Structures are given as C-alpha cells and as structure tokens.
PDB file of C-alpha atoms in Angstrom:
ATOM      1  CA  MET A  20     202.654  83.656 193.651  1.00  0.00           C
ATOM      2  CA  SER A  21     202.149  86.516 191.373  1.00  0.00           C
ATOM      3  CA  SER A  22     199.704  87.145 188.492  1.00  0.00           C
ATOM      4  CA  GLU A  23     200.183  88.970 185.231  1.00  0.00           C
ATOM      5  CA  PRO A  24     198.799  92.475 185.061  1.00  0.00           C
ATOM      6  CA  SER A  25     195.333  92.791 183.572  1.00  0.00           C
ATOM      7  CA  SER A  26     196.787  95.028 180.889  1.00  0.00           C
ATOM      8  CA  GLY A  27     199.402  93.635 178.525  1.00  0.00           C
ATOM      9  CA  LYS A  28     199.297  90.034 177.254  1.00  0.00           C
ATOM     10  CA  GLY A  29     195.836  89.265 178.633  1.00  0.00           C
ATOM     11  CA  ALA A  30     194.202  92.138 176.721  1.00  0.00           C
ATOM     12  CA  GLY A  31     195.648  91.158 173.329  1.00  0.00           C
ATOM     13  CA  PRO A  32     193.674  87.927 172.714  1.00  0.00           C
ATOM     14  CA  ALA A  33     190.405  89.474 173.883  1.00  0.00           C
ATOM     15  CA  TRP A  34     190.859  92.405 171.486  1.00  0.00           C
ATOM     16  CA  ARG A  35     191.637  90.085 168.556  1.00  0.00           C
ATOM     17  CA  TRP A  36     188.603  87.860 169.225  1.00  0.00           C
ATOM     18  CA  GLY A  37     186.418  90.967 169.238  1.00  0.00           C
ATOM     19  CA  ILE A  38     187.632  91.894 165.751  1.00  0.00           C
ATOM     20  CA  VAL A  39     186.975  88.338 164.523  1.00  0.00           C
ATOM     21  CA  GLY A  40     183.405  88.532 165.816  1.00  0.00           C
ATOM     22  CA  VAL A  41     182.737  91.801 163.973  1.00  0.00           C
ATOM     23  CA  ILE A  42     184.081  90.348 160.708  1.00  0.00           C
ATOM     24  CA  ALA A  43     181.852  87.274 161.061  1.00  0.00           C
ATOM     25  CA  VAL A  44     178.744  89.424 161.572  1.00  0.00           C
ATOM     26  CA  VAL A  45     179.546  91.549 158.506  1.00  0.00           C
ATOM     27  CA  ALA A  46     180.163  88.449 156.362  1.00  0.00           C
ATOM     28  CA  LEU A  47     176.816  86.954 157.402  1.00  0.00           C
ATOM     29  CA  ALA A  48     174.987  90.178 156.576  1.00  0.00           C
ATOM     30  CA  VAL A  49     176.552  90.256 153.103  1.00  0.00           C
ATOM     31  CA  ALA A  50     175.614  86.607 152.466  1.00  0.00           C
ATOM     32  CA  LEU A  51     171.977  87.237 153.365  1.00  0.00           C
ATOM     33  CA  TRP A  52     171.618  90.581 151.553  1.00  0.00           C
ATOM     34  CA  PRO A  53     169.164  90.474 148.572  1.00  0.00           C
ATOM     35  CA  ARG A  54     170.897  90.100 145.235  1.00  0.00           C
ATOM     36  CA  GLY A  55     168.648  92.422 143.267  1.00  0.00           C
ATOM     37  CA  SER A  56     165.600  91.703 141.112  1.00  0.00           C
ATOM     38  CA  ASP A  57     164.934  90.203 137.710  1.00  0.00           C
ATOM     39  CA  GLY A  58     162.464  92.999 137.008  1.00  0.00           C
ATOM     40  CA  GLU A  59     159.640  90.559 136.226  1.00  0.00           C
ATOM     41  CA  GLY A  60     157.946  89.902 139.532  1.00  0.00           C
ATOM     42  CA  ASN A  61     160.592  87.679 141.158  1.00  0.00           C
ATOM     43  CA  PRO A  62     162.541  89.858 143.638  1.00  0.00           C
ATOM     44  CA  GLY A  63     165.995  88.621 144.525  1.00  0.00           C
ATOM     45  CA  ARG A  64     166.383  86.392 141.475  1.00  0.00           C
ATOM     46  CA  GLN A  65     168.820  87.192 138.679  1.00  0.00           C
ATOM     47  CA  TRP A  66     167.995  85.386 135.460  1.00  0.00           C
ATOM     48  CA  PRO A  67     170.966  83.568 133.927  1.00  0.00           C
ATOM     49  CA  THR A  68     171.451  83.812 130.197  1.00  0.00           C
ATOM     50  CA  GLY A  69     173.703  81.886 127.833  1.00  0.00           C
ATOM     51  CA  ALA A  70     176.771  80.439 129.504  1.00  0.00           C
ATOM     52  CA  ASP A  71     175.816  81.965 132.890  1.00  0.00           C
ATOM     53  CA  SER A  72     172.982  79.445 133.257  1.00  0.00           C
ATOM     54  CA  GLY A  73     175.399  76.523 133.571  1.00  0.00           C
ATOM     55  CA  VAL A  74     174.073  74.964 130.356  1.00  0.00           C
ATOM     56  CA  SER A  75     176.396  75.088 127.361  1.00  0.00           C
ATOM     57  CA  SER A  76     175.351  76.751 124.139  1.00  0.00           C
ATOM     58  CA  ALA A  77     176.356  73.513 122.392  1.00  0.00           C
ATOM     59  CA  LEU A  78     173.758  71.558 124.362  1.00  0.00           C
ATOM     60  CA  ARG A  79     171.053  74.101 123.526  1.00  0.00           C
ATOM     61  CA  ALA A  80     172.075  73.977 119.867  1.00  0.00           C
ATOM     62  CA  GLU A  81     171.985  70.175 119.864  1.00  0.00           C
ATOM     63  CA  ALA A  82     168.469  70.186 121.307  1.00  0.00           C
ATOM     64  CA  GLY A  83     167.413  72.660 118.604  1.00  0.00           C
ATOM     65  CA  LEU A  84     164.210  73.686 120.345  1.00  0.00           C
ATOM     66  CA  ALA A  85     161.822  76.203 118.852  1.00  0.00           C
ATOM     67  CA  ALA A  86     161.980  79.696 120.299  1.00  0.00           C
ATOM     68  CA  CYS A  87     159.584  80.429 123.119  1.00  0.00           C
ATOM     69  CA  PRO A  88     156.612  82.660 122.329  1.00  0.00           C
ATOM     70  CA  ARG A  89     157.053  86.317 123.217  1.00  0.00           C
ATOM     71  CA  PRO A  90     154.349  88.694 124.415  1.00  0.00           C
ATOM     72  CA  ALA A  91     152.646  90.733 121.742  1.00  0.00           C
ATOM     73  CA  ALA A  92     152.844  94.499 122.087  1.00  0.00           C
ATOM     74  CA  GLY A  93     150.668  95.556 124.987  1.00  0.00           C
ATOM     75  CA  ALA A  94     149.839  91.976 126.007  1.00  0.00           C
ATOM     76  CA  ALA A  95     149.024  91.527 129.673  1.00  0.00           C
ATOM     77  CA  GLY A  96     148.996  88.238 131.524  1.00  0.00           C
ATOM     78  CA  ASN A  97     145.785  87.242 133.290  1.00  0.00           C
ATOM     79  CA  GLY A  98     144.501  84.226 135.154  1.00  0.00           C
ATOM     80  CA  PRO A  99     146.323  81.934 137.601  1.00  0.00           C
ATOM     81  CA  LEU A 100     149.561  81.988 135.569  1.00  0.00           C
ATOM     82  CA  ALA A 101     149.926  85.772 135.797  1.00  0.00           C
ATOM     83  CA  GLY A 102     153.194  86.831 137.419  1.00  0.00           C
ATOM     84  CA  ILE A 103     155.052  83.590 136.656  1.00  0.00           C
ATOM     85  CA  THR A 104     158.335  84.108 134.825  1.00  0.00           C
ATOM     86  CA  LEU A 105     160.258  81.029 133.684  1.00  0.00           C
ATOM     87  CA  GLU A 106     163.455  80.384 131.761  1.00  0.00           C
ATOM     88  CA  CYS A 107     163.140  79.465 128.087  1.00  0.00           C
ATOM     89  CA  LEU A 108     164.987  76.219 127.359  1.00  0.00           C
ATOM     90  CA  ALA A 109     165.933  77.323 123.855  1.00  0.00           C
ATOM     91  CA  ASP A 110     168.018  80.336 124.853  1.00  0.00           C
ATOM     92  CA  GLY A 111     167.973  80.730 128.648  1.00  0.00           C
ATOM     93  CA  ARG A 112     166.017  83.991 128.528  1.00  0.00           C
ATOM     94  CA  PRO A 113     163.182  84.754 130.989  1.00  0.00           C
ATOM     95  CA  MET A 114     159.627  84.483 129.697  1.00  0.00           C
ATOM     96  CA  ASP A 115     156.477  85.943 131.229  1.00  0.00           C
ATOM     97  CA  LEU A 116     154.301  82.860 130.893  1.00  0.00           C
ATOM     98  CA  ALA A 117     150.842  84.448 130.984  1.00  0.00           C
ATOM     99  CA  ALA A 118     151.762  87.409 128.770  1.00  0.00           C
ATOM    100  CA  ALA A 119     153.532  85.212 126.199  1.00  0.00           C
ATOM    101  CA  THR A 120     150.537  82.911 125.819  1.00  0.00           C
ATOM    102  CA  ALA A 121     147.868  85.634 125.965  1.00  0.00           C
ATOM    103  CA  GLY A 122     145.426  85.995 123.096  1.00  0.00           C
ATOM    104  CA  LYS A 123     145.567  82.372 121.943  1.00  0.00           C
ATOM    105  CA  PRO A 124     144.547  79.035 123.510  1.00  0.00           C
ATOM    106  CA  ALA A 125     147.476  77.134 124.990  1.00  0.00           C
ATOM    107  CA  LEU A 126     148.385  73.603 126.010  1.00  0.00           C
ATOM    108  CA  LEU A 127     151.063  73.534 128.720  1.00  0.00           C
ATOM    109  CA  ASN A 128     152.525  70.071 129.195  1.00  0.00           C
ATOM    110  CA  LEU A 129     154.195  69.481 132.567  1.00  0.00           C
ATOM    111  CA  TRP A 130     156.875  66.784 132.364  1.00  0.00           C
ATOM    112  CA  ALA A 131     160.328  65.747 133.623  1.00  0.00           C
ATOM    113  CA  TYR A 132     163.300  63.943 132.112  1.00  0.00           C
ATOM    114  CA  TRP A 133     162.866  60.963 134.486  1.00  0.00           C
ATOM    115  CA  CYS A 134     159.154  60.456 133.694  1.00  0.00           C
ATOM    116  CA  ALA A 135     158.586  57.451 131.391  1.00  0.00           C
ATOM    117  CA  PRO A 136     154.937  58.276 130.477  1.00  0.00           C
ATOM    118  CA  CYS A 137     156.110  61.800 129.609  1.00  0.00           C
ATOM    119  CA  ALA A 138     158.641  60.395 127.141  1.00  0.00           C
ATOM    120  CA  GLN A 139     155.870  58.411 125.428  1.00  0.00           C
ATOM    121  CA  GLU A 140     153.544  61.422 125.299  1.00  0.00           C
ATOM    122  CA  LEU A 141     155.902  64.163 124.119  1.00  0.00           C
ATOM    123  CA  PRO A 142     156.228  62.946 120.500  1.00  0.00           C
ATOM    124  CA  TYR A 143     152.411  62.925 120.248  1.00  0.00           C
ATOM    125  CA  LEU A 144     152.404  66.555 121.385  1.00  0.00           C
ATOM    126  CA  GLN A 145     154.997  67.391 118.752  1.00  0.00           C
ATOM    127  CA  GLN A 146     152.801  65.834 116.052  1.00  0.00           C
ATOM    128  CA  TYR A 147     149.708  67.577 117.377  1.00  0.00           C
ATOM    129  CA  ALA A 148     151.437  70.968 117.392  1.00  0.00           C
ATOM    130  CA  GLN A 149     152.437  70.520 113.750  1.00  0.00           C
ATOM    131  CA  ARG A 150     148.894  69.516 112.881  1.00  0.00           C
ATOM    132  CA  ALA A 151     147.268  72.413 114.771  1.00  0.00           C
ATOM    133  CA  ALA A 152     149.744  74.940 113.319  1.00  0.00           C
ATOM    134  CA  ASN A 153     149.057  78.431 114.694  1.00  0.00           C
ATOM    135  CA  ALA A 154     145.661  77.678 116.208  1.00  0.00           C
ATOM    136  CA  ILE A 155     147.129  76.908 119.643  1.00  0.00           C
ATOM    137  CA  THR A 156     150.360  77.369 121.575  1.00  0.00           C
ATOM    138  CA  VAL A 157     151.878  74.061 122.696  1.00  0.00           C
ATOM    139  CA  LEU A 158     154.554  74.570 125.338  1.00  0.00           C
ATOM    140  CA  THR A 159     156.470  72.023 127.414  1.00  0.00           C
ATOM    141  CA  VAL A 160     157.120  72.859 131.073  1.00  0.00           C
ATOM    142  CA  HIS A 161     160.013  70.896 132.581  1.00  0.00           C
ATOM    143  CA  SER A 162     159.015  70.455 136.220  1.00  0.00           C
ATOM    144  CA  ASP A 163     162.476  69.619 137.582  1.00  0.00           C
ATOM    145  CA  PRO A 164     165.503  71.890 138.144  1.00  0.00           C
ATOM    146  CA  ASP A 165     167.947  69.842 136.022  1.00  0.00           C
ATOM    147  CA  GLU A 166     167.926  71.832 132.789  1.00  0.00           C
ATOM    148  CA  ALA A 167     170.783  69.937 131.133  1.00  0.00           C
ATOM    149  CA  LYS A 168     168.981  66.608 131.470  1.00  0.00           C
ATOM    150  CA  ALA A 169     165.790  68.174 130.134  1.00  0.00           C
ATOM    151  CA  LEU A 170     167.599  69.346 126.997  1.00  0.00           C
ATOM    152  CA  SER A 171     169.332  65.987 126.541  1.00  0.00           C
ATOM    153  CA  ARG A 172     166.046  64.118 126.912  1.00  0.00           C
ATOM    154  CA  LEU A 173     164.263  66.314 124.365  1.00  0.00           C
ATOM    155  CA  SER A 174     167.175  65.916 121.986  1.00  0.00           C
ATOM    156  CA  GLY A 175     166.965  62.131 122.286  1.00  0.00           C
ATOM    157  CA  LEU A 176     163.224  62.189 121.644  1.00  0.00           C
ATOM    158  CA  THR A 177     163.654  64.593 118.688  1.00  0.00           C
ATOM    159  CA  VAL A 178     161.003  66.830 120.249  1.00  0.00           C
ATOM    160  CA  LYS A 179     161.510  70.450 119.180  1.00  0.00           C
ATOM    161  CA  LEU A 180     158.564  72.128 120.888  1.00  0.00           C
ATOM    162  CA  PRO A 181     159.253  75.384 122.716  1.00  0.00           C
ATOM    163  CA  GLY A 182     159.779  74.720 126.396  1.00  0.00           C
ATOM    164  CA  VAL A 183     160.445  76.404 129.726  1.00  0.00           C
ATOM    165  CA  LEU A 184     162.144  75.378 132.954  1.00  0.00           C
ATOM    166  CA  ASP A 185     159.956  75.276 136.081  1.00  0.00           C
ATOM    167  CA  GLY A 186     162.286  73.775 138.653  1.00  0.00           C
ATOM    168  CA  ASP A 187     160.097  74.622 141.645  1.00  0.00           C
ATOM    169  CA  SER A 188     156.778  73.604 140.020  1.00  0.00           C
ATOM    170  CA  ARG A 189     155.144  77.022 140.137  1.00  0.00           C
ATOM    171  CA  VAL A 190     152.800  76.227 137.271  1.00  0.00           C
ATOM    172  CA  ARG A 191     151.507  73.099 139.005  1.00  0.00           C
ATOM    173  CA  ALA A 192     150.965  75.036 142.231  1.00  0.00           C
ATOM    174  CA  ALA A 193     149.232  77.912 140.419  1.00  0.00           C
ATOM    175  CA  VAL A 194     146.621  75.664 138.804  1.00  0.00           C
ATOM    176  CA  GLY A 195     146.192  73.422 141.856  1.00  0.00           C
ATOM    177  CA  ALA A 196     147.326  70.246 140.115  1.00  0.00           C
ATOM    178  CA  PRO A 197     148.457  67.163 142.050  1.00  0.00           C
ATOM    179  CA  ALA A 198     152.134  66.251 142.390  1.00  0.00           C
ATOM    180  CA  VAL A 199     152.195  63.754 139.524  1.00  0.00           C
ATOM    181  CA  LEU A 200     153.453  63.806 135.919  1.00  0.00           C
ATOM    182  CA  PRO A 201     152.589  64.218 133.156  1.00  0.00           C
ATOM    183  CA  ILE A 202     149.932  66.895 133.446  1.00  0.00           C
ATOM    184  CA  SER A 203     148.516  69.051 130.659  1.00  0.00           C
ATOM    185  CA  VAL A 204     147.002  72.435 131.446  1.00  0.00           C
ATOM    186  CA  LEU A 205     144.526  73.725 128.845  1.00  0.00           C
ATOM    187  CA  VAL A 206     144.415  77.528 128.951  1.00  0.00           C
ATOM    188  CA  ARG A 207     141.867  79.778 127.241  1.00  0.00           C
ATOM    189  CA  SER A 208     142.958  82.839 125.294  1.00  0.00           C
ATOM    190  CA  ASP A 209     141.926  85.072 128.217  1.00  0.00           C
ATOM    191  CA  GLY A 210     144.311  83.262 130.580  1.00  0.00           C
ATOM    192  CA  SER A 211     141.702  81.246 132.462  1.00  0.00           C
ATOM    193  CA  VAL A 212     142.210  77.509 132.849  1.00  0.00           C
ATOM    194  CA  ALA A 213     139.694  75.338 131.014  1.00  0.00           C
ATOM    195  CA  GLU A 214     140.941  71.964 132.217  1.00  0.00           C
ATOM    196  CA  VAL A 215     143.827  70.255 133.998  1.00  0.00           C
ATOM    197  CA  VAL A 216     144.384  66.846 132.392  1.00  0.00           C
ATOM    198  CA  VAL A 217     145.978  64.550 134.969  1.00  0.00           C
ATOM    199  CA  ARG A 218     147.028  61.691 132.706  1.00  0.00           C
ATOM    200  CA  ALA A 219     149.158  60.957 129.684  1.00  0.00           C
ATOM    201  CA  PHE A 220     147.608  61.323 126.252  1.00  0.00           C
ATOM    202  CA  ASN A 221     147.593  58.050 124.313  1.00  0.00           C
ATOM    203  CA  GLY A 222     147.927  59.542 120.848  1.00  0.00           C
ATOM    204  CA  VAL A 223     147.471  62.545 118.599  1.00  0.00           C
ATOM    205  CA  GLU A 224     143.716  61.952 118.236  1.00  0.00           C
ATOM    206  CA  ASP A 225     143.347  61.866 122.006  1.00  0.00           C
ATOM    207  CA  ILE A 226     145.030  65.266 122.254  1.00  0.00           C
ATOM    208  CA  ALA A 227     142.989  66.711 119.383  1.00  0.00           C
ATOM    209  CA  ASN A 228     139.681  65.501 120.807  1.00  0.00           C
ATOM    210  CA  THR A 229     140.457  66.704 124.317  1.00  0.00           C
ATOM    211  CA  VAL A 230     141.580  70.144 123.150  1.00  0.00           C
ATOM    212  CA  ALA A 231     138.589  70.499 120.823  1.00  0.00           C
ATOM    213  CA  GLY A 232     136.201  69.608 123.644  1.00  0.00           C
ATOM    214  CA  GLU A 233     137.735  71.947 126.217  1.00  0.00           C
ATOM    215  CA  LEU A 234     139.078  74.830 124.142  1.00  0.00           C
ATOM    216  CA  GLY A 235     137.074  74.573 120.930  1.00  0.00           C
ATOM    217  CA  VAL A 236     140.238  74.282 118.786  1.00  0.00           C
ATOM    218  CA  ALA A 237     139.787  71.936 115.845  1.00  0.00           C
ATOM    219  CA  ALA A 238     142.898  70.263 114.441  1.00  0.00           C
TER     220      ALA A 238
END
C-alpha cells in the first residue's frame, strides 16, 4: 500500500482553507469597525436625514409637524439632558436637546404610538401650547424606535407639536423616570428638572396648573 506524497494534492486544500480563514477575519474586522461620529456627542452614530432615515418625505409632510427648536447663538446645554442629541420628527435632522431648549422653561412629553393614555393627552398638550404661546417650549418625545408609526399617529390625532425620536429612551433614563408612559418632564430655563410628572394630564387646565406650580409659567 502506498500513500500520496505530502506535497502535491494534500497541500492544496490546506492552503485554500488558510486563505478563507484570513478573509473571514478581515471581514469581521470591517463589520466591527466604528462608522464615524455624528459630531454631537454620539460616537459611531451617523444621523440619517431625509430619505436616508427610512421615513418618506411624504409621511413627514402629511404629519405637518412644527419645526423643532434650534439652539440660540452661544446656547449651551446644562442639566441632566446635556449631551443628548435626538432626531427631529419634522425633518429628520439631529437636535441637541438641552441646547435647543435652553433659556426657556420646557415641557417634554414622553409618549409612544401604542400608548392609549398618550393619545388622549396629546391633544390637550397641543391646546396648552397654543394657549401658552412663547412662554414655554412644549416638545413631544416619542419613546419608541418606530418613527413611521409615530408620525402616522400624530397625523391621525392632528397634533402638530414639534417632536423628537428617542428610540432608546435616553431622556427617561437621564431624568430617572420609571418605565411607564406617558411622562412629562418639566424643565427650568437653566436646564434643571423641576418635576417629573408620572401620569397623564386630564385636560388643559390640569397642564396649566401643574406647569404654573412647578415652573411659574402662567397660561
């Protein structure tokens, strides 16, 4: 009985498997390599805009939401919300939450498209915002990653308040709120949190009284 030489056919498969292993290692390294930075405190995340976000411009137009507030010149974000950048539902652009709301009291309403009490409360917030005018920033914070359903829900409720997408609930974590919805975070003009309201408001007067008591804003 004879055996094949160690060189020749036996060496070919071993050499090819070695090449395959090198390619697999390189592919894994590329998959795990950081994809850059958004430039706003969230390394590795690239902010989608317009069609790149997966939400059609037609859906945004149908929702017709008000533009998100933008930071005033030289505004700096302070308090527990500092460093949080979220996507504006109106146009898909990133928004520095603390900087954009600096200098004026704010009511941040945490909600989700599947939350029934949120759907009852949101129209009250719309009415309150119109009544309070420029005395306070009222901003919705969709605490679920499904942006398309958020826009569709707001469109159905005819709520046009400016809103942001917070798919991983960073706002809730930052203020130490429980994992329930809806929640309203009342923020002072200096960025500090005056109160976290863990319940749904039952009307415009309820909102006005609560905000007046905690933030001193009469409306």
